[in-house]
């Protein structure tokens, strides 16, 4: 087990599901945890301090240290208060796991403005705001001459990297989180901070709402256990992972696939500006069967996993 003794972590949306498992795993490795959770419904409505406090008690029962935090991660000022609370309570901040999330699935043609706005807000701004304030804190420490080993772990999704029908709001936010990860990784490297992302998979209220009950196997390893997503988080938080940044890790059961993102592909090169007719001919001759995304299920299989829908 990597030794995270003395480190301080914020895990957002840690009252339930995957975030709860990250918090427990980081605590088992020795980190002190600020357990953030607004206690919202799956659609992002309402608040409940119960889940965050329950996880604090679970960590304390393991012999760890934790405190609850009920800020909305998508609030710029609330995220600032959350970062300050970690520093005030535990003396420092080393790790930020951006995990909080909601769902408002709808086909594009029927999607309402509030369904778009709420999902973009919680996921995309909910990654920006905490990271922005944590980054300012780490920059200050680096400028003061401290050796910073900061960690940001973001949460994308197979929907964002592969594209899932019915989730144009959620998938756009989750793809945006990958772009955010790539840029933040490059900007924060100079301060000693790595920024990586997960594309997790698990049985949680989120997937059970989308796909119905996902029963665990009668015996043996359970690939849908949300705890399967946490070992890569703990590993990336180790001092030894100081030079791994800007990566996206797909996780399914025992599979961890470091995905390749947008890369140079089919090249259409000319010494002159292309004429549209010539380009169209080129497209037709190189793509006689057309070109279309393979879809999320096919892409998940290629990555070594499968969808919760198939369980
Ligand atoms: N479960 C999966 O298979 C899966 C797949 C891909 C991505 N994800 C992502 O993993 C993350 C965790 O999802 P989960 O399946 O554990 O869902 P979950 O609903 O069980 O947990 C999400 C938690 O986030 C909290 N939350 C929501 N909005 C918040 C806000 N504004 N501020 C603070 N807390 C807030 C909720 O109260 C909830 O406890 C999400 O970002 C989700 O999109 C999950």
XYZ file of C-alpha atoms and ligand atoms in Angstrom:
355
model
C 0.000 0.000 0.000
C 1.476 3.416 -0.914
C 2.126 5.403 2.232
C 0.043 8.594 2.326
C 0.674 9.189 6.031
C 0.532 12.892 6.882
C -1.150 13.874 3.607
C -4.475 15.701 3.519
C -7.127 14.993 0.884
C -10.421 16.529 -0.146
C -12.778 14.084 -1.860
C -15.865 15.745 -3.348
C -19.162 13.862 -3.482
C -17.659 11.415 -0.976
C -20.863 10.660 0.914
C -21.848 7.857 -1.438
C -20.802 5.610 -4.277
C -17.355 5.909 -5.838
C -16.330 9.013 -3.843
C -17.001 7.233 -0.561
C -14.673 4.409 -1.649
C -11.934 6.892 -2.648
C -12.222 8.538 0.781
C -12.011 5.191 2.615
C -9.083 3.975 0.461
C -7.096 7.211 0.921
C -7.784 7.066 4.667
C -6.579 3.431 4.832
C -3.348 4.599 3.141
C -2.920 7.162 5.941
C -4.385 10.394 4.532
C -6.638 12.710 6.525
C -9.854 13.350 4.619
C -12.213 16.274 4.187
C -15.357 14.394 3.166
C -17.283 16.801 0.942
C -20.870 16.027 -0.010
C -23.822 18.289 -0.565
C -26.135 15.330 -0.068
C -28.017 16.060 -3.281
C -30.461 13.771 -5.079
C -29.206 12.075 -8.241
C -30.632 15.006 -10.249
C -28.772 17.455 -7.990
C -31.712 18.606 -5.876
C -31.852 19.117 -2.101
C -29.165 18.795 0.559
C -28.454 16.284 3.302
C -25.459 16.346 5.623
C -26.065 12.715 6.647
C -23.983 10.896 3.992
C -20.817 12.995 4.571
C -21.076 12.541 8.343
C -21.630 8.772 7.939
C -18.392 8.479 5.930
C -16.495 10.542 8.537
C -17.659 8.044 11.173
C -16.571 5.119 8.967
C -13.091 6.630 8.572
C -12.847 7.269 12.306
C -13.847 3.660 12.944
C -10.854 2.626 10.798
C -8.635 4.710 13.098
C -8.331 7.560 10.558
C -9.002 11.299 10.740
C -11.781 12.986 8.780
C -14.126 15.971 8.810
C -17.371 16.600 6.937
C -17.937 19.444 4.497
C -21.271 20.303 2.876
C -20.236 22.882 0.268
C -21.626 22.833 -3.263
C -18.529 22.165 -5.413
C -19.976 24.219 -8.275
C -19.977 27.415 -6.173
C -16.811 29.462 -6.678
C -16.864 30.877 -3.131
C -18.043 27.605 -1.593
C -15.144 25.763 -3.240
C -12.770 28.379 -1.814
C -14.226 27.800 1.661
C -13.856 24.022 1.169
C -10.143 24.325 0.328
C -9.663 26.702 3.282
C -11.507 24.268 5.573
C -9.092 21.438 4.695
C -6.085 23.668 5.415
C -7.582 25.052 8.644
C -8.713 21.661 9.936
C -5.690 19.556 9.009
C -2.911 22.142 8.441
C -2.333 21.563 4.711
C -3.782 20.190 1.467
C -2.054 17.605 -0.744
C -4.789 15.823 -2.711
C -8.009 16.969 -4.390
C -10.287 14.279 -5.806
C -13.008 15.923 -7.924
C -15.737 13.294 -7.965
C -19.130 14.904 -7.170
C -21.659 14.514 -9.941
C -25.293 14.378 -10.975
C -27.346 13.080 -13.929
C -30.218 14.542 -15.952
C -30.344 12.232 -18.955
C -32.453 13.132 -21.980
C -32.195 12.775 -25.748
C -30.821 15.934 -27.373
C -34.083 16.765 -29.170
C -35.991 16.837 -25.872
C -33.379 18.287 -23.530
C -34.474 21.292 -21.484
C -32.179 24.227 -20.790
C -32.096 23.532 -17.033
C -31.074 19.905 -17.695
C -28.122 21.109 -19.744
C -27.152 23.909 -17.334
C -27.334 21.883 -14.112
C -25.161 19.033 -15.407
C -22.558 21.334 -16.975
C -22.489 23.365 -13.763
C -21.992 20.531 -11.268
C -19.453 18.585 -13.331
C -17.466 21.185 -15.267
C -17.604 24.148 -12.891
C -17.548 21.650 -10.021
C -14.098 20.602 -11.268
C -12.895 24.124 -12.103
C -13.820 25.854 -8.833
C -12.131 23.470 -6.323
C -9.093 23.004 -8.601
C -8.722 26.766 -9.085
C -8.563 27.407 -5.322
C -6.374 24.383 -4.566
C -3.992 25.474 -7.349
C -3.698 28.982 -5.868
C -2.875 27.410 -2.495
C -0.191 25.148 -4.046
C 1.310 27.995 -6.063
C 1.654 30.015 -2.846
C 3.396 27.113 -1.126
C 5.709 26.561 -4.112
C 6.598 30.267 -4.186
C 7.352 30.134 -0.459
C 9.940 27.444 -1.255
C 8.023 24.351 -0.070
C 8.458 21.131 -2.032
C 4.883 20.616 -3.251
C 3.638 17.174 -4.289
C 0.058 18.132 -5.087
C -2.438 15.785 -6.673
C -5.675 16.429 -8.554
C -7.722 13.418 -9.630
C -10.656 14.350 -11.848
C -13.646 12.241 -12.807
C -14.560 11.855 -16.444
C -16.676 8.971 -17.728
C -16.893 6.430 -20.545
C -19.771 8.648 -21.680
C -17.371 11.584 -22.084
C -14.494 9.760 -23.740
C -16.527 7.334 -25.902
C -19.930 9.074 -26.173
C -23.164 7.643 -24.755
C -26.551 8.175 -26.369
C -28.975 10.107 -24.134
C -26.252 11.947 -22.229
C -25.269 14.884 -24.419
C -25.087 17.210 -21.379
C -23.229 14.761 -19.124
C -20.910 13.490 -21.882
C -20.035 17.040 -22.980
C -19.186 17.932 -19.367
C -17.146 14.735 -18.938
C -15.275 15.332 -22.230
C -14.691 18.905 -21.054
C -13.177 17.500 -17.862
C -10.612 15.634 -19.996
C -9.672 18.891 -21.790
C -9.515 20.613 -18.402
C -7.228 17.825 -17.125
C -4.818 18.159 -20.075
C -4.453 21.922 -19.634
C -4.362 21.962 -15.826
C -1.685 19.215 -15.925
C 0.535 21.403 -18.091
C -0.118 24.604 -16.116
C 0.394 23.098 -12.655
C 3.448 20.939 -13.401
C 5.695 23.918 -12.544
C 4.285 23.942 -8.987
C 4.769 20.193 -8.420
C 1.108 19.284 -8.967
C -0.044 16.359 -11.128
C -3.530 16.288 -12.666
C -5.044 13.029 -13.927
C -8.569 11.757 -14.572
C -10.576 8.550 -14.161
C -13.263 7.143 -16.410
C -14.778 4.905 -13.709
C -17.407 2.181 -13.724
C -19.435 0.917 -10.778
C -22.706 -0.118 -9.309
C -23.972 3.071 -7.621
C -27.315 4.825 -7.473
C -26.224 6.599 -10.681
C -25.864 3.423 -12.761
C -28.768 1.640 -11.063
C -31.014 4.604 -11.994
C -29.879 4.309 -15.629
C -29.710 0.523 -16.026
C -31.833 -0.931 -13.188
C -30.589 -3.195 -10.411
C -27.053 -4.533 -10.953
C -26.884 -7.668 -8.790
C -23.465 -8.667 -7.412
C -22.196 -12.144 -8.374
C -23.143 -14.924 -5.978
C -19.467 -15.416 -5.170
C -16.028 -14.346 -6.315
C -14.776 -10.995 -7.536
C -17.406 -8.316 -8.153
C -16.350 -6.168 -11.169
C -19.106 -3.635 -10.384
C -17.901 -2.924 -6.827
C -17.308 0.861 -6.622
C -14.170 0.175 -4.544
C -12.468 -1.145 -7.725
C -12.011 2.470 -8.865
C -9.943 3.582 -5.867
C -6.571 1.728 -6.134
C -5.498 3.894 -9.099
C -6.365 7.010 -7.071
C -4.209 5.863 -4.150
C -1.371 4.884 -6.518
C -1.416 8.267 -8.310
C -1.289 10.041 -4.936
C 1.978 8.319 -3.949
C 5.139 10.441 -4.051
C 6.556 7.887 -6.516
C 3.901 8.944 -9.090
C 5.176 12.535 -9.145
C 5.860 12.493 -12.891
C 2.633 10.907 -14.160
C 0.272 13.656 -15.212
C -2.385 14.551 -17.773
C -3.552 10.919 -18.168
C -7.050 9.403 -18.287
C -7.519 5.989 -16.674
C -10.518 3.844 -17.650
C -11.362 1.416 -14.843
C -13.589 -1.659 -14.974
C -13.231 -4.335 -12.282
C -9.575 -5.349 -12.380
C -8.920 -3.540 -15.678
C -7.126 -0.192 -15.698
C -6.637 1.126 -19.225
C -4.594 4.312 -19.715
C -6.518 5.723 -22.660
C -5.004 7.405 -25.704
C -6.884 10.600 -26.414
C -7.097 12.735 -29.497
C -4.028 12.015 -31.579
C -2.962 12.687 -35.145
C -4.944 10.355 -37.432
C -5.776 10.183 -41.140
C -3.728 12.877 -42.887
C -4.984 14.897 -45.840
C -1.926 16.947 -46.844
C -1.478 19.272 -49.809
C 1.089 21.922 -50.697
C -1.837 24.260 -51.499
C -5.194 25.054 -49.898
C -7.600 22.190 -50.644
C -10.481 22.616 -53.067
C -13.689 21.209 -51.452
C -14.316 18.960 -54.512
C -10.876 17.421 -54.240
C -11.294 16.929 -50.481
C -14.701 15.316 -50.957
C -13.227 12.901 -53.504
C -10.423 12.111 -51.081
C -12.906 11.497 -48.244
C -15.019 9.218 -50.444
C -12.076 7.187 -51.697
C -10.480 6.757 -48.267
C -13.757 6.168 -46.424
C -15.878 4.034 -48.778
C -17.999 2.883 -45.828
C -18.212 6.341 -44.231
C -17.034 7.087 -40.705
C -18.996 7.149 -37.428
C -18.247 6.711 -33.713
C -18.314 3.023 -32.695
C -20.484 3.865 -29.651
C -19.803 3.504 -25.956
C -20.309 -0.258 -25.576
C -17.928 -1.199 -28.398
C -15.311 1.264 -27.134
C -15.615 -0.042 -23.575
C -15.045 -3.598 -24.826
C -11.931 -2.458 -26.718
C -10.679 -0.886 -23.470
C -11.054 -4.249 -21.689
C -14.317 -3.551 -19.887
C -18.035 -3.564 -20.384
C -20.976 -1.359 -19.524
C -22.975 -1.657 -16.314
C -25.893 -1.971 -18.756
C -24.578 -5.439 -19.663
C -24.348 -6.716 -16.075
N -21.071 4.907 -11.328
C -20.472 4.849 -12.521
O -20.402 3.778 -13.176
C -19.814 6.073 -13.107
C -19.355 6.005 -14.428
C -18.725 7.095 -14.969
C -18.542 8.239 -14.195
N -19.021 8.283 -12.930
C -18.788 9.524 -12.158
O -18.271 9.186 -10.881
C -18.644 10.196 -9.937
C -19.317 9.565 -8.746
O -20.544 8.989 -9.187
P -21.350 7.871 -8.371
O -21.756 6.839 -9.353
O -20.591 7.465 -7.154
O -22.683 8.708 -7.988
P -23.453 8.941 -6.612
O -24.715 9.636 -6.968
O -23.523 7.672 -5.846
O -22.499 9.944 -5.793
C -22.317 11.268 -6.170
C -22.266 12.144 -4.921
O -22.010 13.508 -5.313
C -22.755 14.357 -4.455
N -22.968 15.651 -5.106
C -23.764 15.909 -6.177
N -23.705 17.203 -6.499
C -22.845 17.801 -5.622
C -22.357 19.110 -5.470
N -22.766 20.095 -6.285
N -21.472 19.364 -4.476
C -21.064 18.376 -3.648
N -21.498 17.107 -3.745
C -22.387 16.817 -4.724
C -24.042 13.593 -4.218
O -24.684 14.047 -3.020
C -23.577 12.145 -4.139
O -23.352 11.726 -2.797
C -19.523 11.185 -10.703
O -18.748 12.263 -11.175
C -20.010 10.356 -11.880
O -20.416 11.159 -12.949
C -19.665 7.242 -12.358
